[in-house]
Amino acid sequence: MRSAFQLNSRLAALAVRNARRARQTAAMAFTTNECDPTAASASTGVDQHSLPEPSPLYAGTGLDVWTMMNQAAAEVGAVNLGQGFMSFPPQAFIRRAAQEALEENAHNQYAPPRGRPALLEQIAARFGPTLGRRLDVASEISVHAGANEALLSVFTAFLTHGQAHEVILMEPAFDQYAPNIAMAGGKPVYVPLRLQADARKVVSSDDWKIDMAELEAAVSPKTRILVLNTPHNPVGKVFTRDELAQIGAIAERHNLLVLADEVYEHLTYAREHVSIASLPRMWERTVTVGSAGKLLGVTGWRVGWAIGPRALIQPTLAAHTRIVFTANTPLQEGVASAMRQAATNGFYDAQRQEYQRRRNRLIEIFDDAGLPYVVPDGAYYLLVNASAVRLPQDYPFPDAIASRGPNFRLAYFFIREFGVSGIPPAEFYCEPHRHLAGDYVRFAFCKTDEGLDAAAVALQKLKRHLQSE
């Protein structure tokens, strides 16, 4: 029997010989290939200069509309009425709630995936009465990293890759919906709201109607989800109880899940907001999504929630757990504290009045400029019809703008020539329906009085570009 020493010596010698051969082989390869970068790929079959191709979903993606318009506005110092973030600070009690939450050590560690108990209780207290029921915080609410992640979690939970499941979107539709659906393996199907009035005049957001027959005709055996946004971005439409009942009846007939995006529920102007989940037989098939960013004016906090029956929230929570695991702890606690105070200090009523005042101010500005618009009954956007604005045929639009169509060119012209930034609503339509955006530009009025006043001055230049009837 060989000794352990002899065996180890033979193994060591074998290792030395193998290492020597490896070095010789590497040296030969280096000598052969150092001036011929194709030689390595020829010997291995792999192109050393290429990387795996990105997913087609993202490979051709250029700048998103928000970055594109914000950059254009920054280049010329335009008044930014484009993206819907607040240009004024949150109320002091809201900021203080977040600051105090950070001081508690336990609030700086992971939260339960479902959400912090304090926030779950406040969500239940605020939205239970709206939905006409006592919400179970242990099974009927989940807290998310913003409303957008709540939407993605619902899509992920109820769509299956490879099954071509369909989701109905009512256009104009917030531009995050379709990518979220695609990421979850689904296919968006579009049904547009249609303006039942003369766009060249001031109209109401209630003049935008969904054709219920067209909506039902879009349902197929593969349809699983219908997305409802009320109050609506960007139209400002607040769906009536009768409209919601008709939509609910379609969902019942075809056994659809309704995903109700109600992030602007607290911002309505002389209109009643009705949650579709509060209607008879709709609770069982509806997930309602909300947002602390919109509710409290803190869009950067990224705290949202989903509310619904256990059968819908449990898979939504499971998807959320695998997407982000949990939303950030201190701001959950900050939102909980702010909501607790807002319930008794008159914040929500005062906020609604302030937004209505800002809405009326922006309406006055465009009245003076001579452009018609859609009077919003909810949210904080004004769609302005700029068909009367003359665009020079030889205007030097950047290729990135020109290639996106006339609605993008119109919004860009507002930025460069009038110094006011808006968003082209064509971004909220699928390609075949982009013409329905017409000559509208979306402007946000969640801005300071100084910002709105600056816009009023800047838009005086617009009058020189108006074409007569």
PDB file of C-alpha atoms in Angstrom, residues 167-307:
ATOM      1  CA  VAL A 167     -56.180  43.814 -20.104  1.00  0.00           C
ATOM      2  CA  ILE A 168     -58.598  46.523 -21.244  1.00  0.00           C
ATOM      3  CA  LEU A 169     -57.369  50.113 -20.952  1.00  0.00           C
ATOM      4  CA  MET A 170     -59.532  53.188 -21.472  1.00  0.00           C
ATOM      5  CA  GLU A 171     -57.601  55.831 -23.367  1.00  0.00           C
ATOM      6  CA  PRO A 172     -56.045  58.223 -22.821  1.00  0.00           C
ATOM      7  CA  ALA A 173     -54.361  55.850 -20.365  1.00  0.00           C
ATOM      8  CA  PHE A 174     -51.494  56.634 -17.981  1.00  0.00           C
ATOM      9  CA  ASP A 175     -48.308  55.611 -19.761  1.00  0.00           C
ATOM     10  CA  GLN A 176     -47.175  53.159 -17.066  1.00  0.00           C
ATOM     11  CA  TYR A 177     -50.126  50.809 -17.542  1.00  0.00           C
ATOM     12  CA  ALA A 178     -49.100  49.201 -20.833  1.00  0.00           C
ATOM     13  CA  PRO A 179     -45.440  48.504 -19.888  1.00  0.00           C
ATOM     14  CA  ASN A 180     -46.552  47.017 -16.568  1.00  0.00           C
ATOM     15  CA  ILE A 181     -48.977  44.737 -18.394  1.00  0.00           C
ATOM     16  CA  ALA A 182     -46.262  43.652 -20.843  1.00  0.00           C
ATOM     17  CA  MET A 183     -43.811  42.969 -17.997  1.00  0.00           C
ATOM     18  CA  ALA A 184     -46.412  40.685 -16.429  1.00  0.00           C
ATOM     19  CA  GLY A 185     -46.909  38.803 -19.701  1.00  0.00           C
ATOM     20  CA  GLY A 186     -50.210  40.390 -20.712  1.00  0.00           C
ATOM     21  CA  LYS A 187     -51.484  42.287 -23.719  1.00  0.00           C
ATOM     22  CA  PRO A 188     -53.218  45.681 -23.485  1.00  0.00           C
ATOM     23  CA  VAL A 189     -56.426  46.195 -25.463  1.00  0.00           C
ATOM     24  CA  TYR A 190     -57.440  49.830 -25.956  1.00  0.00           C
ATOM     25  CA  VAL A 191     -60.863  51.461 -25.901  1.00  0.00           C
ATOM     26  CA  PRO A 192     -60.804  55.271 -26.140  1.00  0.00           C
ATOM     27  CA  LEU A 193     -62.912  57.827 -24.373  1.00  0.00           C
ATOM     28  CA  ARG A 194     -64.427  60.015 -27.081  1.00  0.00           C
ATOM     29  CA  LEU A 195     -65.189  63.706 -26.826  1.00  0.00           C
ATOM     30  CA  GLN A 196     -68.902  64.322 -27.407  1.00  0.00           C
ATOM     31  CA  ALA A 197     -68.515  68.083 -27.939  1.00  0.00           C
ATOM     32  CA  ASP A 198     -66.701  70.642 -30.114  1.00  0.00           C
ATOM     33  CA  ALA A 199     -63.016  70.518 -29.150  1.00  0.00           C
ATOM     34  CA  ARG A 200     -62.566  74.075 -30.424  1.00  0.00           C
ATOM     35  CA  LYS A 201     -64.643  75.334 -27.516  1.00  0.00           C
ATOM     36  CA  VAL A 202     -64.399  75.058 -23.747  1.00  0.00           C
ATOM     37  CA  VAL A 203     -65.836  71.672 -22.806  1.00  0.00           C
ATOM     38  CA  SER A 204     -66.401  69.662 -19.637  1.00  0.00           C
ATOM     39  CA  SER A 205     -64.450  66.552 -18.724  1.00  0.00           C
ATOM     40  CA  ASP A 206     -67.871  64.921 -18.471  1.00  0.00           C
ATOM     41  CA  ASP A 207     -68.172  65.389 -22.249  1.00  0.00           C
ATOM     42  CA  TRP A 208     -65.616  62.600 -22.645  1.00  0.00           C
ATOM     43  CA  LYS A 209     -67.592  59.362 -22.819  1.00  0.00           C
ATOM     44  CA  ILE A 210     -66.831  55.678 -23.047  1.00  0.00           C
ATOM     45  CA  ASP A 211     -68.988  53.819 -25.538  1.00  0.00           C
ATOM     46  CA  MET A 212     -70.232  50.905 -23.435  1.00  0.00           C
ATOM     47  CA  ALA A 213     -70.962  48.772 -26.514  1.00  0.00           C
ATOM     48  CA  GLU A 214     -67.429  49.368 -27.782  1.00  0.00           C
ATOM     49  CA  LEU A 215     -66.047  48.567 -24.326  1.00  0.00           C
ATOM     50  CA  GLU A 216     -67.919  45.267 -24.146  1.00  0.00           C
ATOM     51  CA  ALA A 217     -66.970  44.370 -27.719  1.00  0.00           C
ATOM     52  CA  ALA A 218     -63.294  44.607 -26.685  1.00  0.00           C
ATOM     53  CA  VAL A 219     -63.749  41.739 -24.215  1.00  0.00           C
ATOM     54  CA  SER A 220     -62.506  38.367 -25.451  1.00  0.00           C
ATOM     55  CA  PRO A 221     -62.147  34.934 -23.839  1.00  0.00           C
ATOM     56  CA  LYS A 222     -58.583  35.965 -22.937  1.00  0.00           C
ATOM     57  CA  THR A 223     -59.583  39.169 -21.124  1.00  0.00           C
ATOM     58  CA  ARG A 224     -58.844  39.055 -17.392  1.00  0.00           C
ATOM     59  CA  ILE A 225     -58.617  42.649 -16.142  1.00  0.00           C
ATOM     60  CA  LEU A 226     -60.329  45.966 -16.863  1.00  0.00           C
ATOM     61  CA  VAL A 227     -58.465  49.077 -15.667  1.00  0.00           C
ATOM     62  CA  LEU A 228     -60.573  52.027 -14.509  1.00  0.00           C
ATOM     63  CA  ASN A 229     -58.980  55.387 -13.671  1.00  0.00           C
ATOM     64  CA  THR A 230     -61.259  57.828 -11.849  1.00  0.00           C
ATOM     65  CA  PRO A 231     -60.721  60.727 -11.328  1.00  0.00           C
ATOM     66  CA  HIS A 232     -59.003  60.445 -14.678  1.00  0.00           C
ATOM     67  CA  ASN A 233     -55.517  61.491 -15.738  1.00  0.00           C
ATOM     68  CA  PRO A 234     -55.222  63.447 -18.031  1.00  0.00           C
ATOM     69  CA  VAL A 235     -58.879  64.275 -18.843  1.00  0.00           C
ATOM     70  CA  GLY A 236     -60.005  65.089 -15.289  1.00  0.00           C
ATOM     71  CA  LYS A 237     -63.192  63.065 -15.775  1.00  0.00           C
ATOM     72  CA  VAL A 238     -64.937  61.754 -12.658  1.00  0.00           C
ATOM     73  CA  PHE A 239     -66.972  58.740 -13.740  1.00  0.00           C
ATOM     74  CA  THR A 240     -70.613  58.975 -12.666  1.00  0.00           C
ATOM     75  CA  ARG A 241     -72.370  56.360 -10.594  1.00  0.00           C
ATOM     76  CA  ASP A 242     -74.381  55.333 -13.650  1.00  0.00           C
ATOM     77  CA  GLU A 243     -71.260  54.931 -15.799  1.00  0.00           C
ATOM     78  CA  LEU A 244     -69.607  52.869 -13.077  1.00  0.00           C
ATOM     79  CA  ALA A 245     -72.676  50.644 -12.803  1.00  0.00           C
ATOM     80  CA  GLN A 246     -72.564  49.957 -16.553  1.00  0.00           C
ATOM     81  CA  ILE A 247     -68.842  49.191 -16.423  1.00  0.00           C
ATOM     82  CA  GLY A 248     -69.428  46.942 -13.427  1.00  0.00           C
ATOM     83  CA  ALA A 249     -72.186  45.064 -15.272  1.00  0.00           C
ATOM     84  CA  ILE A 250     -69.777  44.349 -18.141  1.00  0.00           C
ATOM     85  CA  ALA A 251     -67.187  43.078 -15.662  1.00  0.00           C
ATOM     86  CA  GLU A 252     -69.798  40.825 -14.050  1.00  0.00           C
ATOM     87  CA  ARG A 253     -71.058  39.408 -17.337  1.00  0.00           C
ATOM     88  CA  HIS A 254     -67.543  38.464 -18.417  1.00  0.00           C
ATOM     89  CA  ASN A 255     -66.080  37.631 -14.992  1.00  0.00           C
ATOM     90  CA  LEU A 256     -63.405  40.330 -15.130  1.00  0.00           C
ATOM     91  CA  LEU A 257     -61.245  41.688 -12.351  1.00  0.00           C
ATOM     92  CA  VAL A 258     -61.549  45.501 -12.113  1.00  0.00           C
ATOM     93  CA  LEU A 259     -58.361  47.355 -11.231  1.00  0.00           C
ATOM     94  CA  ALA A 260     -59.509  50.772  -9.995  1.00  0.00           C
ATOM     95  CA  ASP A 261     -56.773  53.419 -10.060  1.00  0.00           C
ATOM     96  CA  GLU A 262     -58.200  56.035  -7.684  1.00  0.00           C
ATOM     97  CA  VAL A 263     -55.089  57.958  -6.684  1.00  0.00           C
ATOM     98  CA  TYR A 264     -56.887  61.309  -7.188  1.00  0.00           C
ATOM     99  CA  GLU A 265     -60.003  60.314  -5.206  1.00  0.00           C
ATOM    100  CA  HIS A 266     -59.608  63.233  -2.794  1.00  0.00           C
ATOM    101  CA  LEU A 267     -59.324  65.862  -5.519  1.00  0.00           C
ATOM    102  CA  THR A 268     -62.754  66.431  -7.035  1.00  0.00           C
ATOM    103  CA  TYR A 269     -64.436  69.767  -7.706  1.00  0.00           C
ATOM    104  CA  ALA A 270     -68.206  69.898  -7.152  1.00  0.00           C
ATOM    105  CA  ARG A 271     -68.353  66.232  -8.194  1.00  0.00           C
ATOM    106  CA  GLU A 272     -68.984  63.108  -6.154  1.00  0.00           C
ATOM    107  CA  HIS A 273     -66.237  60.525  -6.322  1.00  0.00           C
ATOM    108  CA  VAL A 274     -67.693  57.014  -6.220  1.00  0.00           C
ATOM    109  CA  SER A 275     -65.483  53.953  -5.789  1.00  0.00           C
ATOM    110  CA  ILE A 276     -66.664  51.208  -8.103  1.00  0.00           C
ATOM    111  CA  ALA A 277     -65.893  48.695  -5.335  1.00  0.00           C
ATOM    112  CA  SER A 278     -68.691  50.261  -3.256  1.00  0.00           C
ATOM    113  CA  LEU A 279     -71.350  49.300  -5.826  1.00  0.00           C
ATOM    114  CA  PRO A 280     -73.401  46.113  -5.361  1.00  0.00           C
ATOM    115  CA  ARG A 281     -71.456  42.908  -6.143  1.00  0.00           C
ATOM    116  CA  MET A 282     -68.318  44.827  -7.159  1.00  0.00           C
ATOM    117  CA  TRP A 283     -66.253  44.504  -3.974  1.00  0.00           C
ATOM    118  CA  GLU A 284     -65.599  40.835  -4.733  1.00  0.00           C
ATOM    119  CA  ARG A 285     -63.955  41.568  -8.103  1.00  0.00           C
ATOM    120  CA  THR A 286     -62.203  44.919  -7.527  1.00  0.00           C
ATOM    121  CA  VAL A 287     -58.751  45.975  -6.361  1.00  0.00           C
ATOM    122  CA  THR A 288     -58.638  49.690  -5.521  1.00  0.00           C
ATOM    123  CA  VAL A 289     -55.249  51.419  -5.681  1.00  0.00           C
ATOM    124  CA  GLY A 290     -54.345  54.595  -3.798  1.00  0.00           C
ATOM    125  CA  SER A 291     -51.315  56.823  -3.269  1.00  0.00           C
ATOM    126  CA  ALA A 292     -49.867  58.764  -0.359  1.00  0.00           C
ATOM    127  CA  GLY A 293     -47.943  60.828  -2.900  1.00  0.00           C
ATOM    128  CA  LYS A 294     -51.161  62.257  -4.312  1.00  0.00           C
ATOM    129  CA  LEU A 295     -53.108  62.225  -1.033  1.00  0.00           C
ATOM    130  CA  LEU A 296     -50.528  64.208   0.947  1.00  0.00           C
ATOM    131  CA  GLY A 297     -48.571  65.963  -1.819  1.00  0.00           C
ATOM    132  CA  VAL A 298     -45.387  63.881  -1.371  1.00  0.00           C
ATOM    133  CA  THR A 299     -44.874  62.124  -4.694  1.00  0.00           C
ATOM    134  CA  GLY A 300     -41.242  61.330  -3.871  1.00  0.00           C
ATOM    135  CA  TRP A 301     -42.131  59.232  -0.822  1.00  0.00           C
ATOM    136  CA  ARG A 302     -43.348  56.376  -3.054  1.00  0.00           C
ATOM    137  CA  VAL A 303     -45.907  54.865  -0.699  1.00  0.00           C
ATOM    138  CA  GLY A 304     -49.107  53.405  -2.138  1.00  0.00           C
ATOM    139  CA  TRP A 305     -51.630  50.686  -1.337  1.00  0.00           C
ATOM    140  CA  ALA A 306     -54.081  48.164  -2.702  1.00  0.00           C
ATOM    141  CA  ILE A 307     -57.458  47.396  -1.139  1.00  0.00           C
TER     142      ILE A 307
END
